[in-house]
Amino acid sequence: MAPSSNSTEFTDQGAAIPSAASNSLAVIAQPLAEFSQAKSYPLEIQERPFFDTAEVYGPYLNEEVVGEALAPVRDQVVIATKFGFTFGDDNRQQILNSRPEHIRRAVEGSLMRLRTGVIDLLYQHRVDPDVPIEDVAGTVKDLIAEGKVKHFGLSEAGAQTIRRAHAVQSVTALQSEYSLWWREPEGEILPTLEELGIGFVPFSPLGKGFLTGAIKEGATFGSDDFRSKVPRFAPAAIKANQALVDLLGQIAKDKGVTAAQIALAWLLARKPWIVPIPGTTKLNRLEENVGAASVELFEADLSRIAGALHEVKIQADRYLAALQARVGR
């Protein structure tokens, strides 16, 4: 996953997010699922390309790229974007802000940049501890009533926050990190989502590129690459965690697919309402990722993967402490 020189410090996928028209879109065309607002999961999945972006990517420029690229086919795609930050004078400092008046300004800006009259799925990017989640959900509820938003989502929110928001406005989807090397959502989040009928959109399903097998011992990252600051990508952690990739690689070889496809197929096999969004800047990787939807994992395959996960204890944190503090509230 080649980094873009225009990437911001904060990206969900971990790979660089293109912020200029000359870059390939990294915002995923995994052809799955527009979620239902009903309390039960959608039994019929509409296979429409699903693009995930946010005002923070760039900032702003990624939404402009998405809007320009998808304008001719707007009625054939699902677009998700996110609010929740204001930016410093250099457009790099990110300050949590989910005050109702800011949400409205952010949505108007996103609508303009995306060249659309409605946002299909609007996430709060991170929970703002200074704004009650009921106020956030209520504001989005009003925007839905006004026809500017179709569905409400949360990102990296804790179970109790999800419940409180859902009581005000039905939450359609939660976006949080989940992959073969980050399984914390299995403890409390997935049972909560299943109970409430909320879809799950895992970001970094390929472990910010690590699960592809492309990142080896001795790998280095540029200063503008988010992973250069992530403890899990420190040299010692890469060396320790390589054992998981090696085991996945053997399973992939036996099935005639790639390690990345195994990692994505594993997520798709977990629950029918899980829709991973792998990010990439390369067309061949995009095609590889989409191909994962055709990979069938049998019980024996899942048992082998479970065995691999049992054998390897993943080392190091997924975030710096400052970013981890924004998670699970």
Coordinates of C-alpha atoms in Angstrom, one line a residue:
M1 CA 0.0 0.0 0.0
A2 CA 2.0 2.9 -1.2
P3 CA 1.6 6.1 0.8
S4 CA 0.4 9.3 -0.7
S5 CA 2.4 12.4 0.0
N6 CA -0.8 14.2 0.7
S7 CA -2.0 11.9 3.4
T8 CA -3.1 13.3 6.8
E9 CA -2.0 12.1 10.2
F10 CA -5.4 10.6 10.9
T11 CA -6.6 7.9 8.6
D12 CA -8.9 5.0 9.5
Q13 CA -7.5 2.6 7.0
G14 CA -3.9 3.2 8.0
A15 CA -2.9 3.4 4.4
A16 CA -2.6 6.8 2.8
I17 CA -5.8 8.5 1.7
P18 CA -5.5 10.3 -1.7
S19 CA -6.3 13.9 -1.5
A20 CA -5.8 15.0 -5.1
A21 CA -7.4 14.0 -8.4
S22 CA -4.2 12.5 -9.7
N23 CA -4.3 9.7 -7.1
S24 CA -6.3 6.5 -7.3
L25 CA -9.3 6.4 -5.0
A26 CA -8.5 4.7 -1.7
V27 CA -12.1 4.8 -0.5
I28 CA -13.1 1.2 -1.5
A29 CA -15.5 -0.2 -3.9
Q30 CA -16.3 -3.3 -2.0
P31 CA -19.7 -4.1 -3.6
L32 CA -21.8 -4.7 -0.5
A33 CA -24.8 -3.5 1.4
E34 CA -26.9 -0.5 1.8
F35 CA -28.2 -1.1 5.3
S36 CA -31.9 -1.2 6.3
Q37 CA -33.2 1.2 9.0
A38 CA -35.3 -1.7 10.4
K39 CA -34.3 -3.1 13.8
S40 CA -33.5 -6.5 12.2
Y41 CA -30.6 -6.9 9.9
P42 CA -31.2 -6.6 6.2
L43 CA -31.9 -10.0 4.7
E44 CA -31.7 -8.6 1.1
I45 CA -28.3 -7.0 0.4
Q46 CA -28.2 -4.6 -2.5
E47 CA -24.9 -5.1 -4.3
R48 CA -24.0 -1.5 -4.9
P49 CA -20.5 0.0 -4.7
F50 CA -20.0 1.4 -1.3
F51 CA -17.6 4.4 -1.0
D52 CA -16.3 5.5 2.4
T53 CA -14.8 9.0 2.9
A54 CA -14.7 11.8 5.5
E55 CA -14.1 15.5 5.7
V56 CA -10.9 14.8 7.7
Y57 CA -9.3 13.0 4.8
G58 CA -7.2 15.7 3.1
P59 CA -8.9 17.5 4.9
Y60 CA -11.8 18.0 2.6
L61 CA -10.0 17.1 -0.7
N62 CA -10.9 13.4 -0.6
E63 CA -14.6 14.3 -0.5
E64 CA -14.1 16.5 -3.5
V65 CA -12.3 13.6 -5.4
V66 CA -15.1 11.2 -4.5
G67 CA -17.8 13.8 -5.5
E68 CA -16.2 14.5 -8.9
A69 CA -15.6 10.8 -9.7
L70 CA -19.1 9.6 -8.7
A71 CA -21.2 12.4 -10.0
P72 CA -22.0 10.6 -13.2
V73 CA -23.1 7.4 -11.4
R74 CA -24.5 8.9 -8.2
D75 CA -27.7 6.9 -8.2
Q76 CA -25.7 3.6 -8.5
V77 CA -23.5 4.0 -5.5
V78 CA -23.7 4.4 -1.7
I79 CA -21.6 7.1 -0.2
A80 CA -20.6 7.3 3.5
T81 CA -18.9 10.3 5.1
K82 CA -18.1 11.5 8.6
F83 CA -18.2 14.6 10.7
G84 CA -16.6 15.4 14.1
F85 CA -13.6 17.6 13.8
T86 CA -12.5 21.2 13.3
F87 CA -9.0 21.9 12.0
G88 CA -6.2 24.1 13.0
D89 CA -4.8 26.9 10.8
D90 CA -2.4 24.4 9.1
N91 CA -5.4 22.0 8.5
R92 CA -3.5 19.2 10.3
Q93 CA -4.5 19.7 14.0
Q94 CA -7.7 17.9 14.6
I95 CA -10.0 19.1 17.4
L96 CA -13.1 17.1 18.3
N97 CA -16.3 19.0 17.7
S98 CA -19.7 17.4 17.5
R99 CA -21.7 20.4 18.6
P100 CA -25.1 20.5 16.8
E101 CA -24.3 23.7 14.9
H102 CA -21.0 22.3 13.7
I103 CA -22.6 19.1 12.6
R104 CA -25.0 21.1 10.4
R105 CA -22.1 23.1 8.9
A106 CA -20.1 20.0 8.3
V107 CA -23.0 18.3 6.5
E108 CA -23.6 21.3 4.3
G109 CA -19.9 21.3 3.4
S110 CA -19.9 17.5 2.7
L111 CA -23.0 17.8 0.5
M112 CA -21.3 20.5 -1.6
R113 CA -18.0 18.6 -1.9
L114 CA -19.7 15.3 -2.7
R115 CA -21.9 17.0 -5.3
T116 CA -25.0 15.3 -3.9
G117 CA -28.3 16.3 -2.4
V118 CA -28.2 13.6 0.3
I119 CA -25.6 11.6 2.3
D120 CA -26.4 7.9 2.3
L121 CA -24.6 7.2 5.6
L122 CA -23.4 9.9 8.0
Y123 CA -21.0 8.8 10.8
Q124 CA -19.9 10.7 13.9
H125 CA -16.1 10.1 13.3
R126 CA -15.2 10.0 17.0
V127 CA -17.3 10.5 20.1
D128 CA -17.0 14.0 21.5
P129 CA -16.9 13.8 25.3
D130 CA -18.0 17.4 25.5
V131 CA -21.3 16.9 23.7
P132 CA -24.0 14.4 24.9
I133 CA -24.5 11.7 22.3
E134 CA -28.2 12.3 22.6
D135 CA -27.6 15.8 21.2
V136 CA -25.6 14.4 18.3
A137 CA -28.2 11.7 17.5
G138 CA -31.0 14.3 17.7
T139 CA -29.2 16.6 15.3
V140 CA -28.7 13.8 12.8
K141 CA -32.4 12.8 13.3
D142 CA -33.4 16.3 12.2
L143 CA -31.1 16.1 9.2
I144 CA -32.7 12.8 8.2
A145 CA -36.2 14.4 8.5
E146 CA -35.0 17.3 6.3
G147 CA -33.8 14.8 3.6
K148 CA -30.1 15.6 3.8
V149 CA -29.1 12.3 5.4
K150 CA -30.5 8.8 5.0
H151 CA -28.7 6.8 7.7
F152 CA -26.8 7.5 11.0
G153 CA -23.6 5.8 12.0
L154 CA -21.0 5.9 14.7
S155 CA -17.3 5.2 14.7
E156 CA -15.2 3.7 17.4
A157 CA -18.0 4.2 20.0
G158 CA -18.4 2.1 23.1
A159 CA -21.4 -0.1 23.7
Q160 CA -23.2 2.2 26.1
T161 CA -22.8 5.2 23.7
I162 CA -24.2 3.1 20.9
R163 CA -27.3 2.2 23.1
R164 CA -27.8 5.9 24.1
A165 CA -27.6 7.1 20.5
H166 CA -29.8 4.3 19.2
A167 CA -32.5 5.3 21.7
V168 CA -32.8 8.7 20.0
Q169 CA -32.1 7.9 16.4
S170 CA -31.7 4.4 15.0
V171 CA -28.0 3.7 14.3
T172 CA -27.6 1.9 11.0
A173 CA -23.9 1.1 11.2
L174 CA -20.9 1.2 13.5
Q175 CA -17.4 1.7 11.9
S176 CA -14.5 0.5 14.0
E177 CA -11.3 -1.4 13.6
Y178 CA -11.7 -5.2 13.3
S179 CA -9.4 -7.8 11.8
L180 CA -7.5 -10.9 12.4
W181 CA -5.0 -9.0 14.4
W182 CA -7.5 -6.7 16.3
R183 CA -10.4 -8.7 17.7
E184 CA -11.5 -6.6 20.7
P185 CA -15.0 -5.9 19.2
E186 CA -15.9 -9.5 19.7
G187 CA -16.1 -8.9 23.5
E188 CA -18.8 -6.3 23.8
I189 CA -19.4 -4.5 20.6
L190 CA -20.5 -7.4 18.3
P191 CA -23.1 -8.7 20.8
T192 CA -24.5 -5.2 21.2
L193 CA -24.8 -4.7 17.4
E194 CA -26.4 -8.1 17.0
E195 CA -28.9 -7.3 19.7
L196 CA -29.9 -3.9 18.2
G197 CA -29.7 -4.9 14.6
I198 CA -26.9 -2.6 13.7
G199 CA -24.5 -3.3 10.8
F200 CA -20.7 -3.3 11.3
V201 CA -18.2 -1.7 9.0
P202 CA -14.7 -2.7 10.0
F203 CA -11.9 -0.4 8.9
S204 CA -8.3 -1.6 8.6
P205 CA -9.5 -5.1 7.9
L206 CA -6.1 -5.9 6.5
G207 CA -4.3 -4.6 9.6
K208 CA -3.2 -1.4 7.9
G209 CA -1.5 -3.5 5.3
F210 CA 0.2 -6.0 7.6
L211 CA -2.0 -8.9 6.9
T212 CA -1.3 -8.8 3.2
G213 CA 2.2 -10.1 3.8
A214 CA 3.8 -7.1 2.0
I215 CA 5.3 -5.6 5.2
K216 CA 8.3 -7.6 6.3
E217 CA 10.9 -7.3 9.0
G218 CA 13.0 -4.2 8.3
A219 CA 10.2 -2.3 6.7
T220 CA 10.3 1.5 7.1
F221 CA 7.6 4.1 6.7
G222 CA 7.9 7.7 5.6
S223 CA 7.2 10.5 8.2
D224 CA 3.9 11.3 6.4
D225 CA 2.7 7.6 6.8
F226 CA 0.4 7.1 9.8
R227 CA 2.0 3.7 10.4
S228 CA 5.4 5.4 11.3
K229 CA 3.8 6.4 14.6
V230 CA 1.9 3.2 15.3
P231 CA 3.5 1.0 18.0
R232 CA 2.3 -2.2 16.2
F233 CA 4.6 -1.2 13.3
A234 CA 7.7 -0.8 15.4
P235 CA 10.5 -3.1 14.2
A236 CA 10.2 -5.5 17.2
A237 CA 6.4 -5.7 16.8
I238 CA 6.6 -6.4 13.1
K239 CA 9.1 -9.2 13.8
A240 CA 6.9 -10.7 16.5
N241 CA 3.7 -10.5 14.6
Q242 CA 5.1 -12.0 11.4
A243 CA 4.2 -15.5 12.6
L244 CA 0.5 -14.7 12.1
V245 CA 1.1 -13.6 8.5
D246 CA 3.2 -16.7 7.8
L247 CA 0.3 -19.0 9.0
L248 CA -2.2 -17.1 7.0
G249 CA 0.0 -17.2 4.0
Q250 CA 0.1 -21.0 4.2
I251 CA -3.7 -21.2 4.4
A252 CA -4.0 -18.9 1.4
K253 CA -1.5 -20.9 -0.6
D254 CA -3.4 -24.1 0.0
K255 CA -6.6 -22.4 -1.2
G256 CA -5.0 -20.7 -4.2
V257 CA -5.8 -17.2 -3.0
T258 CA -3.9 -14.4 -1.3
A259 CA -3.4 -13.7 2.4
A260 CA -5.4 -10.5 2.0
Q261 CA -8.3 -12.4 0.5
I262 CA -8.2 -14.8 3.4
A263 CA -8.3 -11.9 5.9
L264 CA -11.3 -10.3 4.2
A265 CA -13.1 -13.6 3.6
W266 CA -12.7 -14.4 7.3
L267 CA -14.5 -11.1 8.2
L268 CA -17.3 -11.7 5.7
A269 CA -17.8 -15.2 7.2
R270 CA -18.2 -13.8 10.7
K271 CA -21.6 -12.3 10.3
P272 CA -23.9 -11.5 7.3
W273 CA -24.1 -7.8 8.5
I274 CA -20.3 -7.2 8.5
V275 CA -19.1 -5.1 5.6
P276 CA -15.3 -4.5 5.6
I277 CA -13.8 -1.5 3.8
P278 CA -10.2 -2.2 2.8
G279 CA -8.4 0.9 1.6
T280 CA -5.8 1.0 -1.1
T281 CA -4.1 3.3 -3.6
K282 CA -3.5 0.6 -6.2
L283 CA -5.9 -0.8 -8.8
N284 CA -4.6 -4.4 -8.6
R285 CA -5.1 -4.4 -4.8
L286 CA -8.6 -3.1 -5.3
E287 CA -9.3 -6.0 -7.7
E288 CA -7.7 -8.4 -5.2
N289 CA -9.8 -7.1 -2.4
V290 CA -13.1 -7.3 -4.3
G291 CA -12.1 -10.9 -5.2
A292 CA -12.3 -11.8 -1.6
A293 CA -16.1 -11.8 -1.8
S294 CA -15.8 -14.9 -3.9
V295 CA -13.5 -16.8 -1.5
E296 CA -15.5 -19.5 0.4
L297 CA -14.1 -20.5 3.8
F298 CA -15.2 -24.0 4.9
E299 CA -15.4 -25.1 8.5
A300 CA -11.9 -26.7 8.2
D301 CA -10.5 -23.4 6.9
L302 CA -12.0 -21.5 9.8
S303 CA -10.6 -24.0 12.3
R304 CA -7.1 -23.6 10.8
I305 CA -7.4 -19.8 11.1
A306 CA -8.7 -20.1 14.7
G307 CA -5.7 -22.3 15.4
A308 CA -3.3 -19.8 13.9
L309 CA -4.9 -17.0 16.0
H310 CA -4.5 -19.2 19.1
E311 CA -0.8 -19.8 18.4
V312 CA 0.2 -16.2 18.0
K313 CA -0.1 -13.5 20.6
I314 CA -0.2 -10.2 18.8
Q315 CA 2.3 -7.7 20.1
A316 CA 2.1 -3.9 20.7
D317 CA -0.8 -1.4 20.7
R318 CA -2.7 -0.4 17.6
Y319 CA -2.7 3.4 18.4
L320 CA -0.6 5.9 20.2
A321 CA -2.1 6.8 23.6
A322 CA -3.5 10.1 22.3
L323 CA -5.5 8.4 19.6
Q324 CA -6.5 5.5 21.8
A325 CA -8.1 8.0 24.2
R326 CA -10.6 8.9 21.5
V327 CA -11.8 5.3 21.2
G328 CA -14.6 3.3 22.9
R329 CA -16.3 6.2 24.7

